[in-house]
mmCIF file of C-alpha atoms in Angstrom:
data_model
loop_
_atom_site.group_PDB
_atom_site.id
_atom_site.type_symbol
_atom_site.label_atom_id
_atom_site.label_comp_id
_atom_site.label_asym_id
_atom_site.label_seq_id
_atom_site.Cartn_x
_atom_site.Cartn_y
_atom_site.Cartn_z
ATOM 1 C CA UNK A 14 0.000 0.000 0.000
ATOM 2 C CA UNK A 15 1.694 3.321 -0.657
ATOM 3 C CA UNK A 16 2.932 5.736 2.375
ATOM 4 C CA UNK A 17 -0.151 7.846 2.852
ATOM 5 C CA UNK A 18 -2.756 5.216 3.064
ATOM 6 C CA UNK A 19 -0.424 3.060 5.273
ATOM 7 C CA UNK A 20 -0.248 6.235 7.421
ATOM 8 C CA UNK A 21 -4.063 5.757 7.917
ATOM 9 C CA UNK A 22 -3.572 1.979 8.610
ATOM 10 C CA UNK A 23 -1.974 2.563 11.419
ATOM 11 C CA UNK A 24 -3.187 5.484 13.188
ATOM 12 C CA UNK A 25 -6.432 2.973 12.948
ATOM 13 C CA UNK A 26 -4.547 0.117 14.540
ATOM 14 C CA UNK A 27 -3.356 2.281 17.534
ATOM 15 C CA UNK A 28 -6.519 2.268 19.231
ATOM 16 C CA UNK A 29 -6.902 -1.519 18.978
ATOM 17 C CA UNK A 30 -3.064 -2.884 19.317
ATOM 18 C CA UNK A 31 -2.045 -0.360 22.020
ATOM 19 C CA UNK A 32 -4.479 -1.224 24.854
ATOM 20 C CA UNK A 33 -2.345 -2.854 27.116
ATOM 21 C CA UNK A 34 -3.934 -4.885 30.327
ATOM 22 C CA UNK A 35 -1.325 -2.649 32.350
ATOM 23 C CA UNK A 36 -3.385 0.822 32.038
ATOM 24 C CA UNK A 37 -1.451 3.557 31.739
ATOM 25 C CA UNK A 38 2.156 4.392 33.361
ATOM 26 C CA UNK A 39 1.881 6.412 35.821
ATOM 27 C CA UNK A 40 0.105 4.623 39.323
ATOM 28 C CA UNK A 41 1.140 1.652 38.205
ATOM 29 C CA UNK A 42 5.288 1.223 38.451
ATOM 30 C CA UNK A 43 4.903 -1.648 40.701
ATOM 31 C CA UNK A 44 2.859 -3.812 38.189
ATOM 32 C CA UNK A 45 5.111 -2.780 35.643
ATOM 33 C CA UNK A 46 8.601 -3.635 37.581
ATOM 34 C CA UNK A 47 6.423 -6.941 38.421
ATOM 35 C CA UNK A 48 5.307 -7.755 34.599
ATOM 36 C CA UNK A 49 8.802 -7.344 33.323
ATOM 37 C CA UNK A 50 10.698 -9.411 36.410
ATOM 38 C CA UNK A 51 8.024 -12.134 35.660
ATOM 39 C CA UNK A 52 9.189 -11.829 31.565
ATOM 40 C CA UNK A 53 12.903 -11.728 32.641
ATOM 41 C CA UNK A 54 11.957 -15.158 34.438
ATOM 42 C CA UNK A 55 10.114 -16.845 31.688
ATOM 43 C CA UNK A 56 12.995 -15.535 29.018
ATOM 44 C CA UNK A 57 15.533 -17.656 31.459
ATOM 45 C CA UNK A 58 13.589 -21.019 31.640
ATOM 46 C CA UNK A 59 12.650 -21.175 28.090
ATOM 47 C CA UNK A 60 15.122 -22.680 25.786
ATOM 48 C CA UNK A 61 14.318 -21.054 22.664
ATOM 49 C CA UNK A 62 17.681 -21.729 20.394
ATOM 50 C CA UNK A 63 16.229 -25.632 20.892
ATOM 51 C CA UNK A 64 12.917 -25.256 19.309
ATOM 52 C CA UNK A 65 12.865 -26.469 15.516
ATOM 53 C CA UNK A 66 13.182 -23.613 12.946
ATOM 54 C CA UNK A 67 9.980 -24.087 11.307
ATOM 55 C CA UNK A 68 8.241 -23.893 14.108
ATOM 56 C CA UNK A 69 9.648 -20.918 16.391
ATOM 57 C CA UNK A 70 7.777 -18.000 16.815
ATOM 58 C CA UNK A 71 9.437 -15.027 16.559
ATOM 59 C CA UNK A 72 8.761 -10.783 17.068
ATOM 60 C CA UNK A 73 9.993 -9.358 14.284
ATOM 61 C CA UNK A 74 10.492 -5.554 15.080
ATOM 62 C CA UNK A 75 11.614 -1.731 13.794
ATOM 63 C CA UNK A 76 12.476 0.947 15.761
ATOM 64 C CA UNK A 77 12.524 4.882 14.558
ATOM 65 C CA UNK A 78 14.570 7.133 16.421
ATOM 66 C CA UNK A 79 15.837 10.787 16.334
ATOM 67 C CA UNK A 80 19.259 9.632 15.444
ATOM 68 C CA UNK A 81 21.710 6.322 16.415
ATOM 69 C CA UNK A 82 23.055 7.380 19.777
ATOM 70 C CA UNK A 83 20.362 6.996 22.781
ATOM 71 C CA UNK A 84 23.308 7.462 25.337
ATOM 72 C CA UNK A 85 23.715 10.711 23.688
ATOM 73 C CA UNK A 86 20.063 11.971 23.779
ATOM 74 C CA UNK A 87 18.781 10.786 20.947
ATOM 75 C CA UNK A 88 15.356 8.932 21.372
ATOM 76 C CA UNK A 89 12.792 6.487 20.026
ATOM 77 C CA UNK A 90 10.058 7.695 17.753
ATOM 78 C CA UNK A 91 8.038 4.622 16.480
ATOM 79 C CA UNK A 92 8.060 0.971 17.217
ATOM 80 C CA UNK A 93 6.648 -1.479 14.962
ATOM 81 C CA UNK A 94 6.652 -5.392 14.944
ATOM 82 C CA UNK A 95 5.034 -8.707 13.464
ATOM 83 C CA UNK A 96 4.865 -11.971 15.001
ATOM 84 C CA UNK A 97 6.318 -15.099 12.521
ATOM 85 C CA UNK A 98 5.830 -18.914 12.795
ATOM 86 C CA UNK A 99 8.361 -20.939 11.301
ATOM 87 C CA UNK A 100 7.889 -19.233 7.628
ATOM 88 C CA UNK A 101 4.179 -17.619 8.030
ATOM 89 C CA UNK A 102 3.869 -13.906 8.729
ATOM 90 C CA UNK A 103 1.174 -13.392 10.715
ATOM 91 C CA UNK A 104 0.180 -9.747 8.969
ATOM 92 C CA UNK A 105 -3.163 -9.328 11.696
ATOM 93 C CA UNK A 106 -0.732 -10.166 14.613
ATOM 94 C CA UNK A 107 1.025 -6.817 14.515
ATOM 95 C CA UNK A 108 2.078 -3.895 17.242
ATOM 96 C CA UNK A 109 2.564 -0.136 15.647
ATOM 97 C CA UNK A 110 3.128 3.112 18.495
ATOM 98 C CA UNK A 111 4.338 6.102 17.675
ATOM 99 C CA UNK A 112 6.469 7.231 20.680
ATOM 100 C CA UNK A 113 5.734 10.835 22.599
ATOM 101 C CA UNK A 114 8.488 12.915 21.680
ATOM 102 C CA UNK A 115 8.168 16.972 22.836
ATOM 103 C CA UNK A 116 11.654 18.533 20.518
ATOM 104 C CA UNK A 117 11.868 19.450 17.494
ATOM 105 C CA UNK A 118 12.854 17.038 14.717
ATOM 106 C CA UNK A 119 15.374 17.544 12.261
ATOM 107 C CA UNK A 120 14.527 18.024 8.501
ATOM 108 C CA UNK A 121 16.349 14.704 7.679
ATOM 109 C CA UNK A 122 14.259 12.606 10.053
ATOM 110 C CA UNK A 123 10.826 14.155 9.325
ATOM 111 C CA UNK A 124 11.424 13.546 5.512
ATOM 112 C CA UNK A 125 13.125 9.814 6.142
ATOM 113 C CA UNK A 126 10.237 8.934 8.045
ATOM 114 C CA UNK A 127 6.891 11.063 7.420
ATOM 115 C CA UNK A 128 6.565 11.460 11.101
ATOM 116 C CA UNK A 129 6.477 15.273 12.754
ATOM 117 C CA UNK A 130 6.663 16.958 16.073
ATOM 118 C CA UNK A 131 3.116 17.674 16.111
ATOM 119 C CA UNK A 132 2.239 14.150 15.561
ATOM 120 C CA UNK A 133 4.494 12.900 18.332
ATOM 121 C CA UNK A 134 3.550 15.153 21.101
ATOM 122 C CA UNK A 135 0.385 13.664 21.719
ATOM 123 C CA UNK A 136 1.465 10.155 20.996
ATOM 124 C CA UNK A 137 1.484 7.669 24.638
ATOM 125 C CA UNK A 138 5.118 8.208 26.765
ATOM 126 C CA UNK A 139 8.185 5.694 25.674
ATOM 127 C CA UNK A 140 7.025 3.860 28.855
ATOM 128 C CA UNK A 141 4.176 2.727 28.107
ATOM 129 C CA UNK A 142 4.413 1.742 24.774
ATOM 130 C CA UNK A 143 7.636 -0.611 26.037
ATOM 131 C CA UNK A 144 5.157 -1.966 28.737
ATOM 132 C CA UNK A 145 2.668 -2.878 25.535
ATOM 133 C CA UNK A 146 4.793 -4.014 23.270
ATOM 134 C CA UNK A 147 6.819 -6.595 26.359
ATOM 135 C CA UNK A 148 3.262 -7.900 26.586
ATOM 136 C CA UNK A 149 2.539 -7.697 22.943
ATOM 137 C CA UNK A 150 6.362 -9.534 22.612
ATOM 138 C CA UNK A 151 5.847 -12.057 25.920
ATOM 139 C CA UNK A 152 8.944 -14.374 25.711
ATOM 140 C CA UNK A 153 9.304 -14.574 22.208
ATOM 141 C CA UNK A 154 12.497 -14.281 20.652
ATOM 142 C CA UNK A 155 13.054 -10.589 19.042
ATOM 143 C CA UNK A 156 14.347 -10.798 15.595
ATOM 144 C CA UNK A 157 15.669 -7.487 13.744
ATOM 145 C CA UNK A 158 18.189 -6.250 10.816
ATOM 146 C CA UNK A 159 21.367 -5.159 11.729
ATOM 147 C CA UNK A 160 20.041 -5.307 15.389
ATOM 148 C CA UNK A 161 22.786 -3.078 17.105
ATOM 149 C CA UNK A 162 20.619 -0.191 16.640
ATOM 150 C CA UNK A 163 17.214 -1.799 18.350
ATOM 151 C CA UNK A 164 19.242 -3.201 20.905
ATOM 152 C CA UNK A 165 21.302 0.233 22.390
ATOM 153 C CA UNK A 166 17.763 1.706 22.479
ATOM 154 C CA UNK A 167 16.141 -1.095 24.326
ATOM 155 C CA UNK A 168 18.745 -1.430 26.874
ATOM 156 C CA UNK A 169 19.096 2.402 27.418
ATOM 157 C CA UNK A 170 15.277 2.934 27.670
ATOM 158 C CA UNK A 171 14.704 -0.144 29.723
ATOM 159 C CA UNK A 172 17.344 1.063 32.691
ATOM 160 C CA UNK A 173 16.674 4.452 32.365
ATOM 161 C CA UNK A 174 12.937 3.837 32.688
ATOM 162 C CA UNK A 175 12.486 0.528 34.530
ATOM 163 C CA UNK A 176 15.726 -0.083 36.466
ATOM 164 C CA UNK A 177 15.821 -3.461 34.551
ATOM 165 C CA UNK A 178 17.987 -4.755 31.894
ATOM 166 C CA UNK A 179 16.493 -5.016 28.562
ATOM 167 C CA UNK A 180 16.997 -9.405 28.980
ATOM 168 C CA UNK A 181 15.287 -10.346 25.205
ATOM 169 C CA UNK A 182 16.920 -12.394 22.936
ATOM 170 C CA UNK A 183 17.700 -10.344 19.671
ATOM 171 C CA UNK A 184 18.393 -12.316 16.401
ATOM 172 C CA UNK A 185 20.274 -10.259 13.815
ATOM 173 C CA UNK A 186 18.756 -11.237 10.361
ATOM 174 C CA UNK A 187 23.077 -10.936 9.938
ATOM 175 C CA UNK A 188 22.991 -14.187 11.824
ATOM 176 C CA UNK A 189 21.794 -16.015 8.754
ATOM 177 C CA UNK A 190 22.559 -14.244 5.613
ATOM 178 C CA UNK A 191 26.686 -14.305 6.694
ATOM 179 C CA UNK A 192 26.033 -18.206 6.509
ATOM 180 C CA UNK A 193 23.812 -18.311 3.333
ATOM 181 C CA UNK A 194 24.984 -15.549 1.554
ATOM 182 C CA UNK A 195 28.609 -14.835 3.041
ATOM 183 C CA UNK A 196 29.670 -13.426 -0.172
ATOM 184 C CA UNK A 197 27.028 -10.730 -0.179
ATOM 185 C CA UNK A 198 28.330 -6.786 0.741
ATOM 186 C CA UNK A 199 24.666 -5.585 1.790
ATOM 187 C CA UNK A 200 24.243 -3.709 4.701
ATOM 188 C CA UNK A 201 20.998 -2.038 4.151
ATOM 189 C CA UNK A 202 17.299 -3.125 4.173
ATOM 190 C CA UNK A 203 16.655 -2.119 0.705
ATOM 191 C CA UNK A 204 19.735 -3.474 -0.956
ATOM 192 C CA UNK A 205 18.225 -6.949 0.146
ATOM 193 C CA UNK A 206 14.934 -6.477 -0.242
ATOM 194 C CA UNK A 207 15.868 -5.491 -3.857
ATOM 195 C CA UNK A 208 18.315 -8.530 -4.309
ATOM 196 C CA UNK A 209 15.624 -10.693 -3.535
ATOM 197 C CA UNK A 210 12.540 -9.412 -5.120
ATOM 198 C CA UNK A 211 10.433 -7.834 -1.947
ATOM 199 C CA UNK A 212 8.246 -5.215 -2.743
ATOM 200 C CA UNK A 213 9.971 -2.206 -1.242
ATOM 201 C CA UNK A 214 6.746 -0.571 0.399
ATOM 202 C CA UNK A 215 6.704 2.045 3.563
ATOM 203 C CA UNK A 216 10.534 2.476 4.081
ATOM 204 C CA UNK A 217 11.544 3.754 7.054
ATOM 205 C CA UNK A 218 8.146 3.480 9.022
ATOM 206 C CA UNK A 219 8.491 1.032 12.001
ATOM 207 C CA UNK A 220 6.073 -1.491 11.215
ATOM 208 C CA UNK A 221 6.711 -1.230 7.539
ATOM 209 C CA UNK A 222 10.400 -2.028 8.203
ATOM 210 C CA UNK A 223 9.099 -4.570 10.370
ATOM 211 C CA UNK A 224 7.525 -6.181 7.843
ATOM 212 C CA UNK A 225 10.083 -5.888 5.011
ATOM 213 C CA UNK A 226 12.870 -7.558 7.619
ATOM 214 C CA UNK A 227 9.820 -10.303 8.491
ATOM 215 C CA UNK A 228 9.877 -11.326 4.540
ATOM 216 C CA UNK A 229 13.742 -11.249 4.893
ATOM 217 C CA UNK A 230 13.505 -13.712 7.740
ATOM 218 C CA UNK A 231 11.150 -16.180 6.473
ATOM 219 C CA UNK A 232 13.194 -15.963 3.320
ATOM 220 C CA UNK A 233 16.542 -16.967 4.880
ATOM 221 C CA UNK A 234 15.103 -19.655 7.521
ATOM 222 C CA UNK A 235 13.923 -21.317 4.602
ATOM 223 C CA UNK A 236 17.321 -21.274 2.933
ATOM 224 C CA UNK A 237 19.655 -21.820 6.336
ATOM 225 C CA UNK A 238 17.196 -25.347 6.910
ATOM 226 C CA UNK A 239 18.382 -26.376 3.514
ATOM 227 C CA UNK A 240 22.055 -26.029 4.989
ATOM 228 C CA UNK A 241 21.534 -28.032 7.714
ATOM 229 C CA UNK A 242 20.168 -25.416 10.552
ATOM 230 C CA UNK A 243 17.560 -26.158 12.080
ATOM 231 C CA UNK A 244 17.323 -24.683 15.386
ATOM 232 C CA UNK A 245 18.882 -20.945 16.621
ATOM 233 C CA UNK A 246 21.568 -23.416 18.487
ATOM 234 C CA UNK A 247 22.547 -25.213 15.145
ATOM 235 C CA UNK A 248 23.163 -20.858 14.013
ATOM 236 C CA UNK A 249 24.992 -20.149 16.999
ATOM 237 C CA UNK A 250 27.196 -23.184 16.910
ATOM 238 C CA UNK A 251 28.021 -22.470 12.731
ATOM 239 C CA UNK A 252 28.812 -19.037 13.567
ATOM 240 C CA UNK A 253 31.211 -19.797 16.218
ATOM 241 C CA UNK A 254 33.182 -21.287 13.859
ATOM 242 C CA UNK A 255 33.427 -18.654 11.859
#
């Protein structure tokens, strides 16, 4: 669908996808240190890199942010994800906030991602849209592309916020294209997208990215089986010896 409508789509999935059964941040910090302790918990008994490719579920997610260094003040915009099973998208099993923000933006981030300050000012408090999207996310592994970036964010905003470490396990889509495709010099979404034929739609807008890098991942778990992975522990292990 092209940007504007998507726009629309969105906005209209905010009221349903962002009720969480937490309420809203403030008057409830003890439920919310409780919720993610009790995630941290189920993240260390469940032993995800065991569970058989084609049938792990998976969060596939985007962030937008103000720029790449959170320790340096710059913040998260938009967060966007899909679930996947083994090599199904689930398209109606989606999350999509757009993250309160108060400053101005700079030119190159309004026109890179169609968002603006007016927009974000009334949009729900970083908070609470991590306490949604943690319950949206449960235990599931988190996959995203070149992950660094998600991850600095999600560990900065969950101590600065919660006290907690940010305890998820992310999955760098880098994971499996360096074993299928070693030879490849990508680095960006759309040089892969347009290497393998995905419809390059809604760049740069969390859940769109979210979705582009959920294609990517289906794509490649389909390809690593074929090499003999079949479980995130058979990755692990072939990357070690790297």
């Amino acid at each position: 669908m092209a940007f504007e409508p998507f726009i629309h789509f969105v906005r209209g999935l905010q009221g349903k996808l962002n009720i969480g059964g937490l309420g809203g941040v403030q008057g409830h910090s003890f439920q919310q240190v409780a919720f993610l302790r009790q995630i941290q918990r189920d993240l260390q008994q469940e032993d995800t890199l065991s569970i058989p490719l084609e049938a792990l579920k998976v969060v596939v997610f985007d962030i937008e942010t103000t720029g790449f260094f959170p320790d340096q003040g710059d913040e998260i915009i938009s967060l966007g994800a899909v679930k996947v099973q083994g090599d199904k998208i689930l398209e109606n099993d989606v999350f999509y906030s757009l993250v309160q923000y108060e400053k101005g933006l700079s030119s190159e981030v309004e026109e890179l991602t169609g968002l603006s300050p007016g927009i974000l000012k009334t949009a729900p408090p970083l908070a609470e849209v991590l306490i949604q999207f943690f319950e949206f996310s449960k235990g599931y592994p988190l996959v995203a592309h070149h992950a660094n970036h998600e991850k600095s964010f999600m560990q900065h905003a969950s101590w600065k916020l919660f006290r907690t470490p940010f305890k998820h396990r992310i999955v760098d889509t880098s994971f499996l294209y360096r074993i299928v495709d070693p030879n490849l010099a990508f680095t960006k979404l759309e040089e892969f997208c347009d290497y393998y034929q995905i419809p390059l739609i809604n760049r740069h807008h969390a859940l769109g990215d979210a979705l582009l890098t959920a294609n990517l991942w289906t794509l490649y778990s389909k390809k690593i089986q074929q090499l003999g992975c079949h479980s995130l522990r058979d990755i692990y292990d072939h990357l070690a010896r790297f």
